[in-house]
Coordinates of C-alpha atoms in Angstrom, one line a residue:
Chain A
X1 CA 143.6 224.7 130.6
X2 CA 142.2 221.5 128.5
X3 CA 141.0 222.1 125.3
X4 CA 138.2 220.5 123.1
X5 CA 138.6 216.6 123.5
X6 CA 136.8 215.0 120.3
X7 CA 137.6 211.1 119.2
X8 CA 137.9 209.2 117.1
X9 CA 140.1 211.5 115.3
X10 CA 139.8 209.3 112.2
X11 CA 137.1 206.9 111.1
X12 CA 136.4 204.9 107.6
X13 CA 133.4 203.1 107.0
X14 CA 130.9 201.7 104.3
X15 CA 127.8 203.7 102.8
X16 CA 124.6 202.7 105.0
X17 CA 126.6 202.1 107.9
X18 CA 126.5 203.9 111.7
X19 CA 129.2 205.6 112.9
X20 CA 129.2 208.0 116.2
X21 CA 131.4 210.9 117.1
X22 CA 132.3 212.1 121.0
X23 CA 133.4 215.5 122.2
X24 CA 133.9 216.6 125.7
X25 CA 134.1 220.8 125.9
X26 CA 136.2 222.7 127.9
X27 CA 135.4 222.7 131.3
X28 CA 133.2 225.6 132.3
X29 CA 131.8 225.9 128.8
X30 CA 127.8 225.9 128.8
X31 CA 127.5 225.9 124.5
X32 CA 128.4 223.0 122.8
X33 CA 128.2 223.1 118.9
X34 CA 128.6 220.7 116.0
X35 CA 129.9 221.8 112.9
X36 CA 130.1 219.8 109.5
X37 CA 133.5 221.1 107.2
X38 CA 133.5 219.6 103.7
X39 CA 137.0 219.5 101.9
X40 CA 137.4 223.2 101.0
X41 CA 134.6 224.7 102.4
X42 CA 133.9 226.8 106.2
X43 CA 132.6 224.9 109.1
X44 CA 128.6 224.3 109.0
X45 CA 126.2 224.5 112.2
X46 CA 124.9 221.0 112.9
X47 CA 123.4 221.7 116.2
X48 CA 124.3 223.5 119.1
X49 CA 123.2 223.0 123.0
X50 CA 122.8 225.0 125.5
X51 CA 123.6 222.8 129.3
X52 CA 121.6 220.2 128.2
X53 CA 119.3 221.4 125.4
X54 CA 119.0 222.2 122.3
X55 CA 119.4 225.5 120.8
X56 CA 119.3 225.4 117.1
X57 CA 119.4 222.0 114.9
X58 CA 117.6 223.7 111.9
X59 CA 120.5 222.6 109.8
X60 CA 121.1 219.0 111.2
X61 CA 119.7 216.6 108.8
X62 CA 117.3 214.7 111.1
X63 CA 116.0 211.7 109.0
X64 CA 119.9 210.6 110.0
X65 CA 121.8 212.8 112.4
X66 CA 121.1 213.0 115.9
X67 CA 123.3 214.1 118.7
X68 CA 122.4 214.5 122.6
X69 CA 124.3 216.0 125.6
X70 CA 122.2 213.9 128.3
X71 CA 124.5 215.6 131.1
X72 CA 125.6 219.4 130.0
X73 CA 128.9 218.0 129.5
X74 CA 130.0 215.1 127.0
X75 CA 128.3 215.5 123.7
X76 CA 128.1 212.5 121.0
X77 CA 126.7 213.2 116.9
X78 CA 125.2 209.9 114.8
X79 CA 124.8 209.4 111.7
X80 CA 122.7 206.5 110.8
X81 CA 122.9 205.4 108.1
X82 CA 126.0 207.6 106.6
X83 CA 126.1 208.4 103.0
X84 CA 128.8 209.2 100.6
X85 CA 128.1 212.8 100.9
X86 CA 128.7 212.9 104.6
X87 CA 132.2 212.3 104.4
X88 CA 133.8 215.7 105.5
X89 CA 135.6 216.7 109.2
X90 CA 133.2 216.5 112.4
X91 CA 134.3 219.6 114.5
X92 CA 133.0 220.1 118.2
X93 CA 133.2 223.5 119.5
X94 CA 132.5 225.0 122.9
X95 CA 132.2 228.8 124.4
X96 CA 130.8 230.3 128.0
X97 CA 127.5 230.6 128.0
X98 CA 126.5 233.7 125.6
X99 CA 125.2 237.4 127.2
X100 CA 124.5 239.9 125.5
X101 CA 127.3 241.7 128.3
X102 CA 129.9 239.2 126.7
X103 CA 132.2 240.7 124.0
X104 CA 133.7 238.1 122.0
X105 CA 132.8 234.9 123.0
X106 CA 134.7 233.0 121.1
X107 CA 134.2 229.5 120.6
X108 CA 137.2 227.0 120.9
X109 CA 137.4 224.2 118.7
X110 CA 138.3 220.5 119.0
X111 CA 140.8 219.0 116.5
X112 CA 138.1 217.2 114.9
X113 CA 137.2 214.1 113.3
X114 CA 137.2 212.7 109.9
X115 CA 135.0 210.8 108.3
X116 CA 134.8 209.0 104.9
X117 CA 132.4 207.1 104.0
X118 CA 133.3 204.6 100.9
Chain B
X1 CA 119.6 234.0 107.3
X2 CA 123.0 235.0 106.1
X3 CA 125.5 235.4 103.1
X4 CA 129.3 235.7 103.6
X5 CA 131.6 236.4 100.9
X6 CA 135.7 236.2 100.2
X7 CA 138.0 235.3 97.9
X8 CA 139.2 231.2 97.6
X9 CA 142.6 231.2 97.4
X10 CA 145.7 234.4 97.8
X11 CA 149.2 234.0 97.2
X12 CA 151.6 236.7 98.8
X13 CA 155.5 236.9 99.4
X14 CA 157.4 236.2 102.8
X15 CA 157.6 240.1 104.2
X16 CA 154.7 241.4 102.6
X17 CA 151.6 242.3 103.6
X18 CA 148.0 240.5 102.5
X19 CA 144.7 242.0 102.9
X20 CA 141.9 239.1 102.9
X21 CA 138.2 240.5 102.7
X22 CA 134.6 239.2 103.5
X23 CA 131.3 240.5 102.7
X24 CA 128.7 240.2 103.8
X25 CA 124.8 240.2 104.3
X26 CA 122.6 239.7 107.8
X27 CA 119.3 240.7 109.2
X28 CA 120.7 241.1 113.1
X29 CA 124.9 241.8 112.6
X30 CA 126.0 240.7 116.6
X31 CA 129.9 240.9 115.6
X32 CA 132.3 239.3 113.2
X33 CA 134.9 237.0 114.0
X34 CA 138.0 235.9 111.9
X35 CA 139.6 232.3 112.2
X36 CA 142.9 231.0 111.2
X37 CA 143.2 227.3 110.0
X38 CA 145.7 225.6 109.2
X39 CA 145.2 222.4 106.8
X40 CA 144.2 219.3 108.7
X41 CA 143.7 221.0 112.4
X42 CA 141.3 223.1 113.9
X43 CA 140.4 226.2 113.5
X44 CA 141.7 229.2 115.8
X45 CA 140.7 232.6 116.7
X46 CA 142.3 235.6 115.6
X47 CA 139.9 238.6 115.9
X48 CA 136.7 240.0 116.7
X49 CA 134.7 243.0 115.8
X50 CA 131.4 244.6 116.8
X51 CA 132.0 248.3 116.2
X52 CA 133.3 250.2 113.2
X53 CA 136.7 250.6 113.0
X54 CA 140.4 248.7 113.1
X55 CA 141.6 246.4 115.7
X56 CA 145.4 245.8 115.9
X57 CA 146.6 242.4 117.4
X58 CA 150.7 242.6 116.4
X59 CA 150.8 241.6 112.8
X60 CA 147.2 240.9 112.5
X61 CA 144.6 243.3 112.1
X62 CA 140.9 243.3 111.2
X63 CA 138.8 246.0 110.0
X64 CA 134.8 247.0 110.0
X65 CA 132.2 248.7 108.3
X66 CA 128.8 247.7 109.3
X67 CA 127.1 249.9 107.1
X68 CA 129.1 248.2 104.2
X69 CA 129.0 244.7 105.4
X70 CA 132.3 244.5 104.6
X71 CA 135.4 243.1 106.6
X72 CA 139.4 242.8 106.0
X73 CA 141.7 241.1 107.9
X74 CA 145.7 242.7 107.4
X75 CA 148.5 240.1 108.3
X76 CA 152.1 242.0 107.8
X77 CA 155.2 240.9 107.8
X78 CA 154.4 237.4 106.2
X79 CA 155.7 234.2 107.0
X80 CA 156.0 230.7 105.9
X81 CA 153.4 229.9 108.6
X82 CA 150.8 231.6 107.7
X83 CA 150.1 230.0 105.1
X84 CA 146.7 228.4 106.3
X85 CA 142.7 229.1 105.3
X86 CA 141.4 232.6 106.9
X87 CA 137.5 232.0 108.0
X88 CA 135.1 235.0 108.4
X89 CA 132.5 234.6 110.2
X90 CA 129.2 237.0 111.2
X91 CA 127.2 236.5 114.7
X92 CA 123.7 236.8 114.0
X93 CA 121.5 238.3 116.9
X94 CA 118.7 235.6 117.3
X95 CA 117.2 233.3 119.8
X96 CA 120.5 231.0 119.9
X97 CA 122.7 233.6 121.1
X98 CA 126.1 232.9 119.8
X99 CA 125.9 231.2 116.8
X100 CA 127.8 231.9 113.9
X101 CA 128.1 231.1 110.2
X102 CA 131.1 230.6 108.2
X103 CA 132.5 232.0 105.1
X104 CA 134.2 229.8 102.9
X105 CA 137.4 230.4 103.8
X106 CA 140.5 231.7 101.6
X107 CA 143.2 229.7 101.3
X108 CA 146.4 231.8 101.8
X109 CA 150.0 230.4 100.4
X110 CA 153.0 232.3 101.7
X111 CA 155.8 231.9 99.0
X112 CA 159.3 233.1 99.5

């Protein structure tokens, strides 16, 4: 089974530029998420979708972020414009669709992609 | 909204045994999960617990108290490669159904 496909898997711009991320999930998997991992610290929830919509972005900085998943599939995160402080690892994660009759649930994770922004 | 404790960094011999803990505090505990990653890659899953109690997975175990809000995961019979960060991480039971948050993660060097 294919995992998490995410690129680029490395990316280096300038302060106030754009810069996007793509993931494509497992197939099968109904929950995308975005997490943010800052040298040292545990993943942070961006945003995660459910199929096609969104779930939960109350942690997604909106006045820059943005991310879509027009199709329930393919997933891409924006940043526009980036800042110093966004430089960290973009990870994508995916999981089956959650029920409250599903045990674990785990999410699988995508290698990621890392950012710095000079 | 949620607080999840452990420790930064461990350091523990090849052979012996490392208990890593987690705390922590949740309005709506839906289970806790424990990642392993390993530096520059993903993160993978090791464990998951819901109920009270000790689940065994060959060298790796992991440990609940839900009235405690405490966690440990027990790796035994250490080797080089596990040295890597070990990620707690709490479901919370709310509208967006799986969604976890992380602990910090403790960085664990295997020495020999």
């Amino acid at each position: 089974e294919a995992g998490v496909a995410q690129s680029p898997r490395y990316k280096i711009i300038e302060k106030r530029q754009s810069v996007a991320f793509w993931c494509n999930p497992i197939s099968g998997h109904a929950t995308l998420y975005w997490y943010q991992q800052i040298l040292g610290q545990g993943p942070k929830l961006l945003i995660q979708f459910q199929n096609n919509g969104v779930v939960d972005d109350s942690q997604l900085p909106k006045d820059r972020f943005s991310a879509e998943r027009l199709k329930g599939v393919d997933s891409t995160l924006k940043i526009q414009p980036a800042k110093l402080e966004d430089s960290a690892v973009y990870l994508c994660a995916s999981s089956l669709a959650p029920t409250f009759f599903t045990a674990d649930n785990e999410q699988f994770f995508g290698p990621g992609t890392r950012l710095t922004v000079l | 909204g949620q607080n999840i404790d452990q420790p930064t960094e461990m350091t523990a011999t090849e052979g012996a045994i490392v208990q890593i803990n987690c705390t922590y505090q949740t309005s709506g505990f839906n289970g806790l999960f424990w990642y392993q990653q390993h530096a520059g890659e993903a993160p993978t899953f090791l464990s998951y617990n819901v109920l009270d109690g000790l689940e065994e997975k060959g060298r790796f175990s992991s440990f609940l108290s839900r009235s405690k809000g405490y966690s440990y995961l027990l790796l035994k019979e250490l080797q080089m490669k596990d040295s890597a960060s070990y990620l707690c991480a709490v479901r919370e039971n709310n509208n967006a159904g799986n969604m976890l948050t992380f602990g910090g993660g403790t960085r664990l060097m295997v020495k020999p």
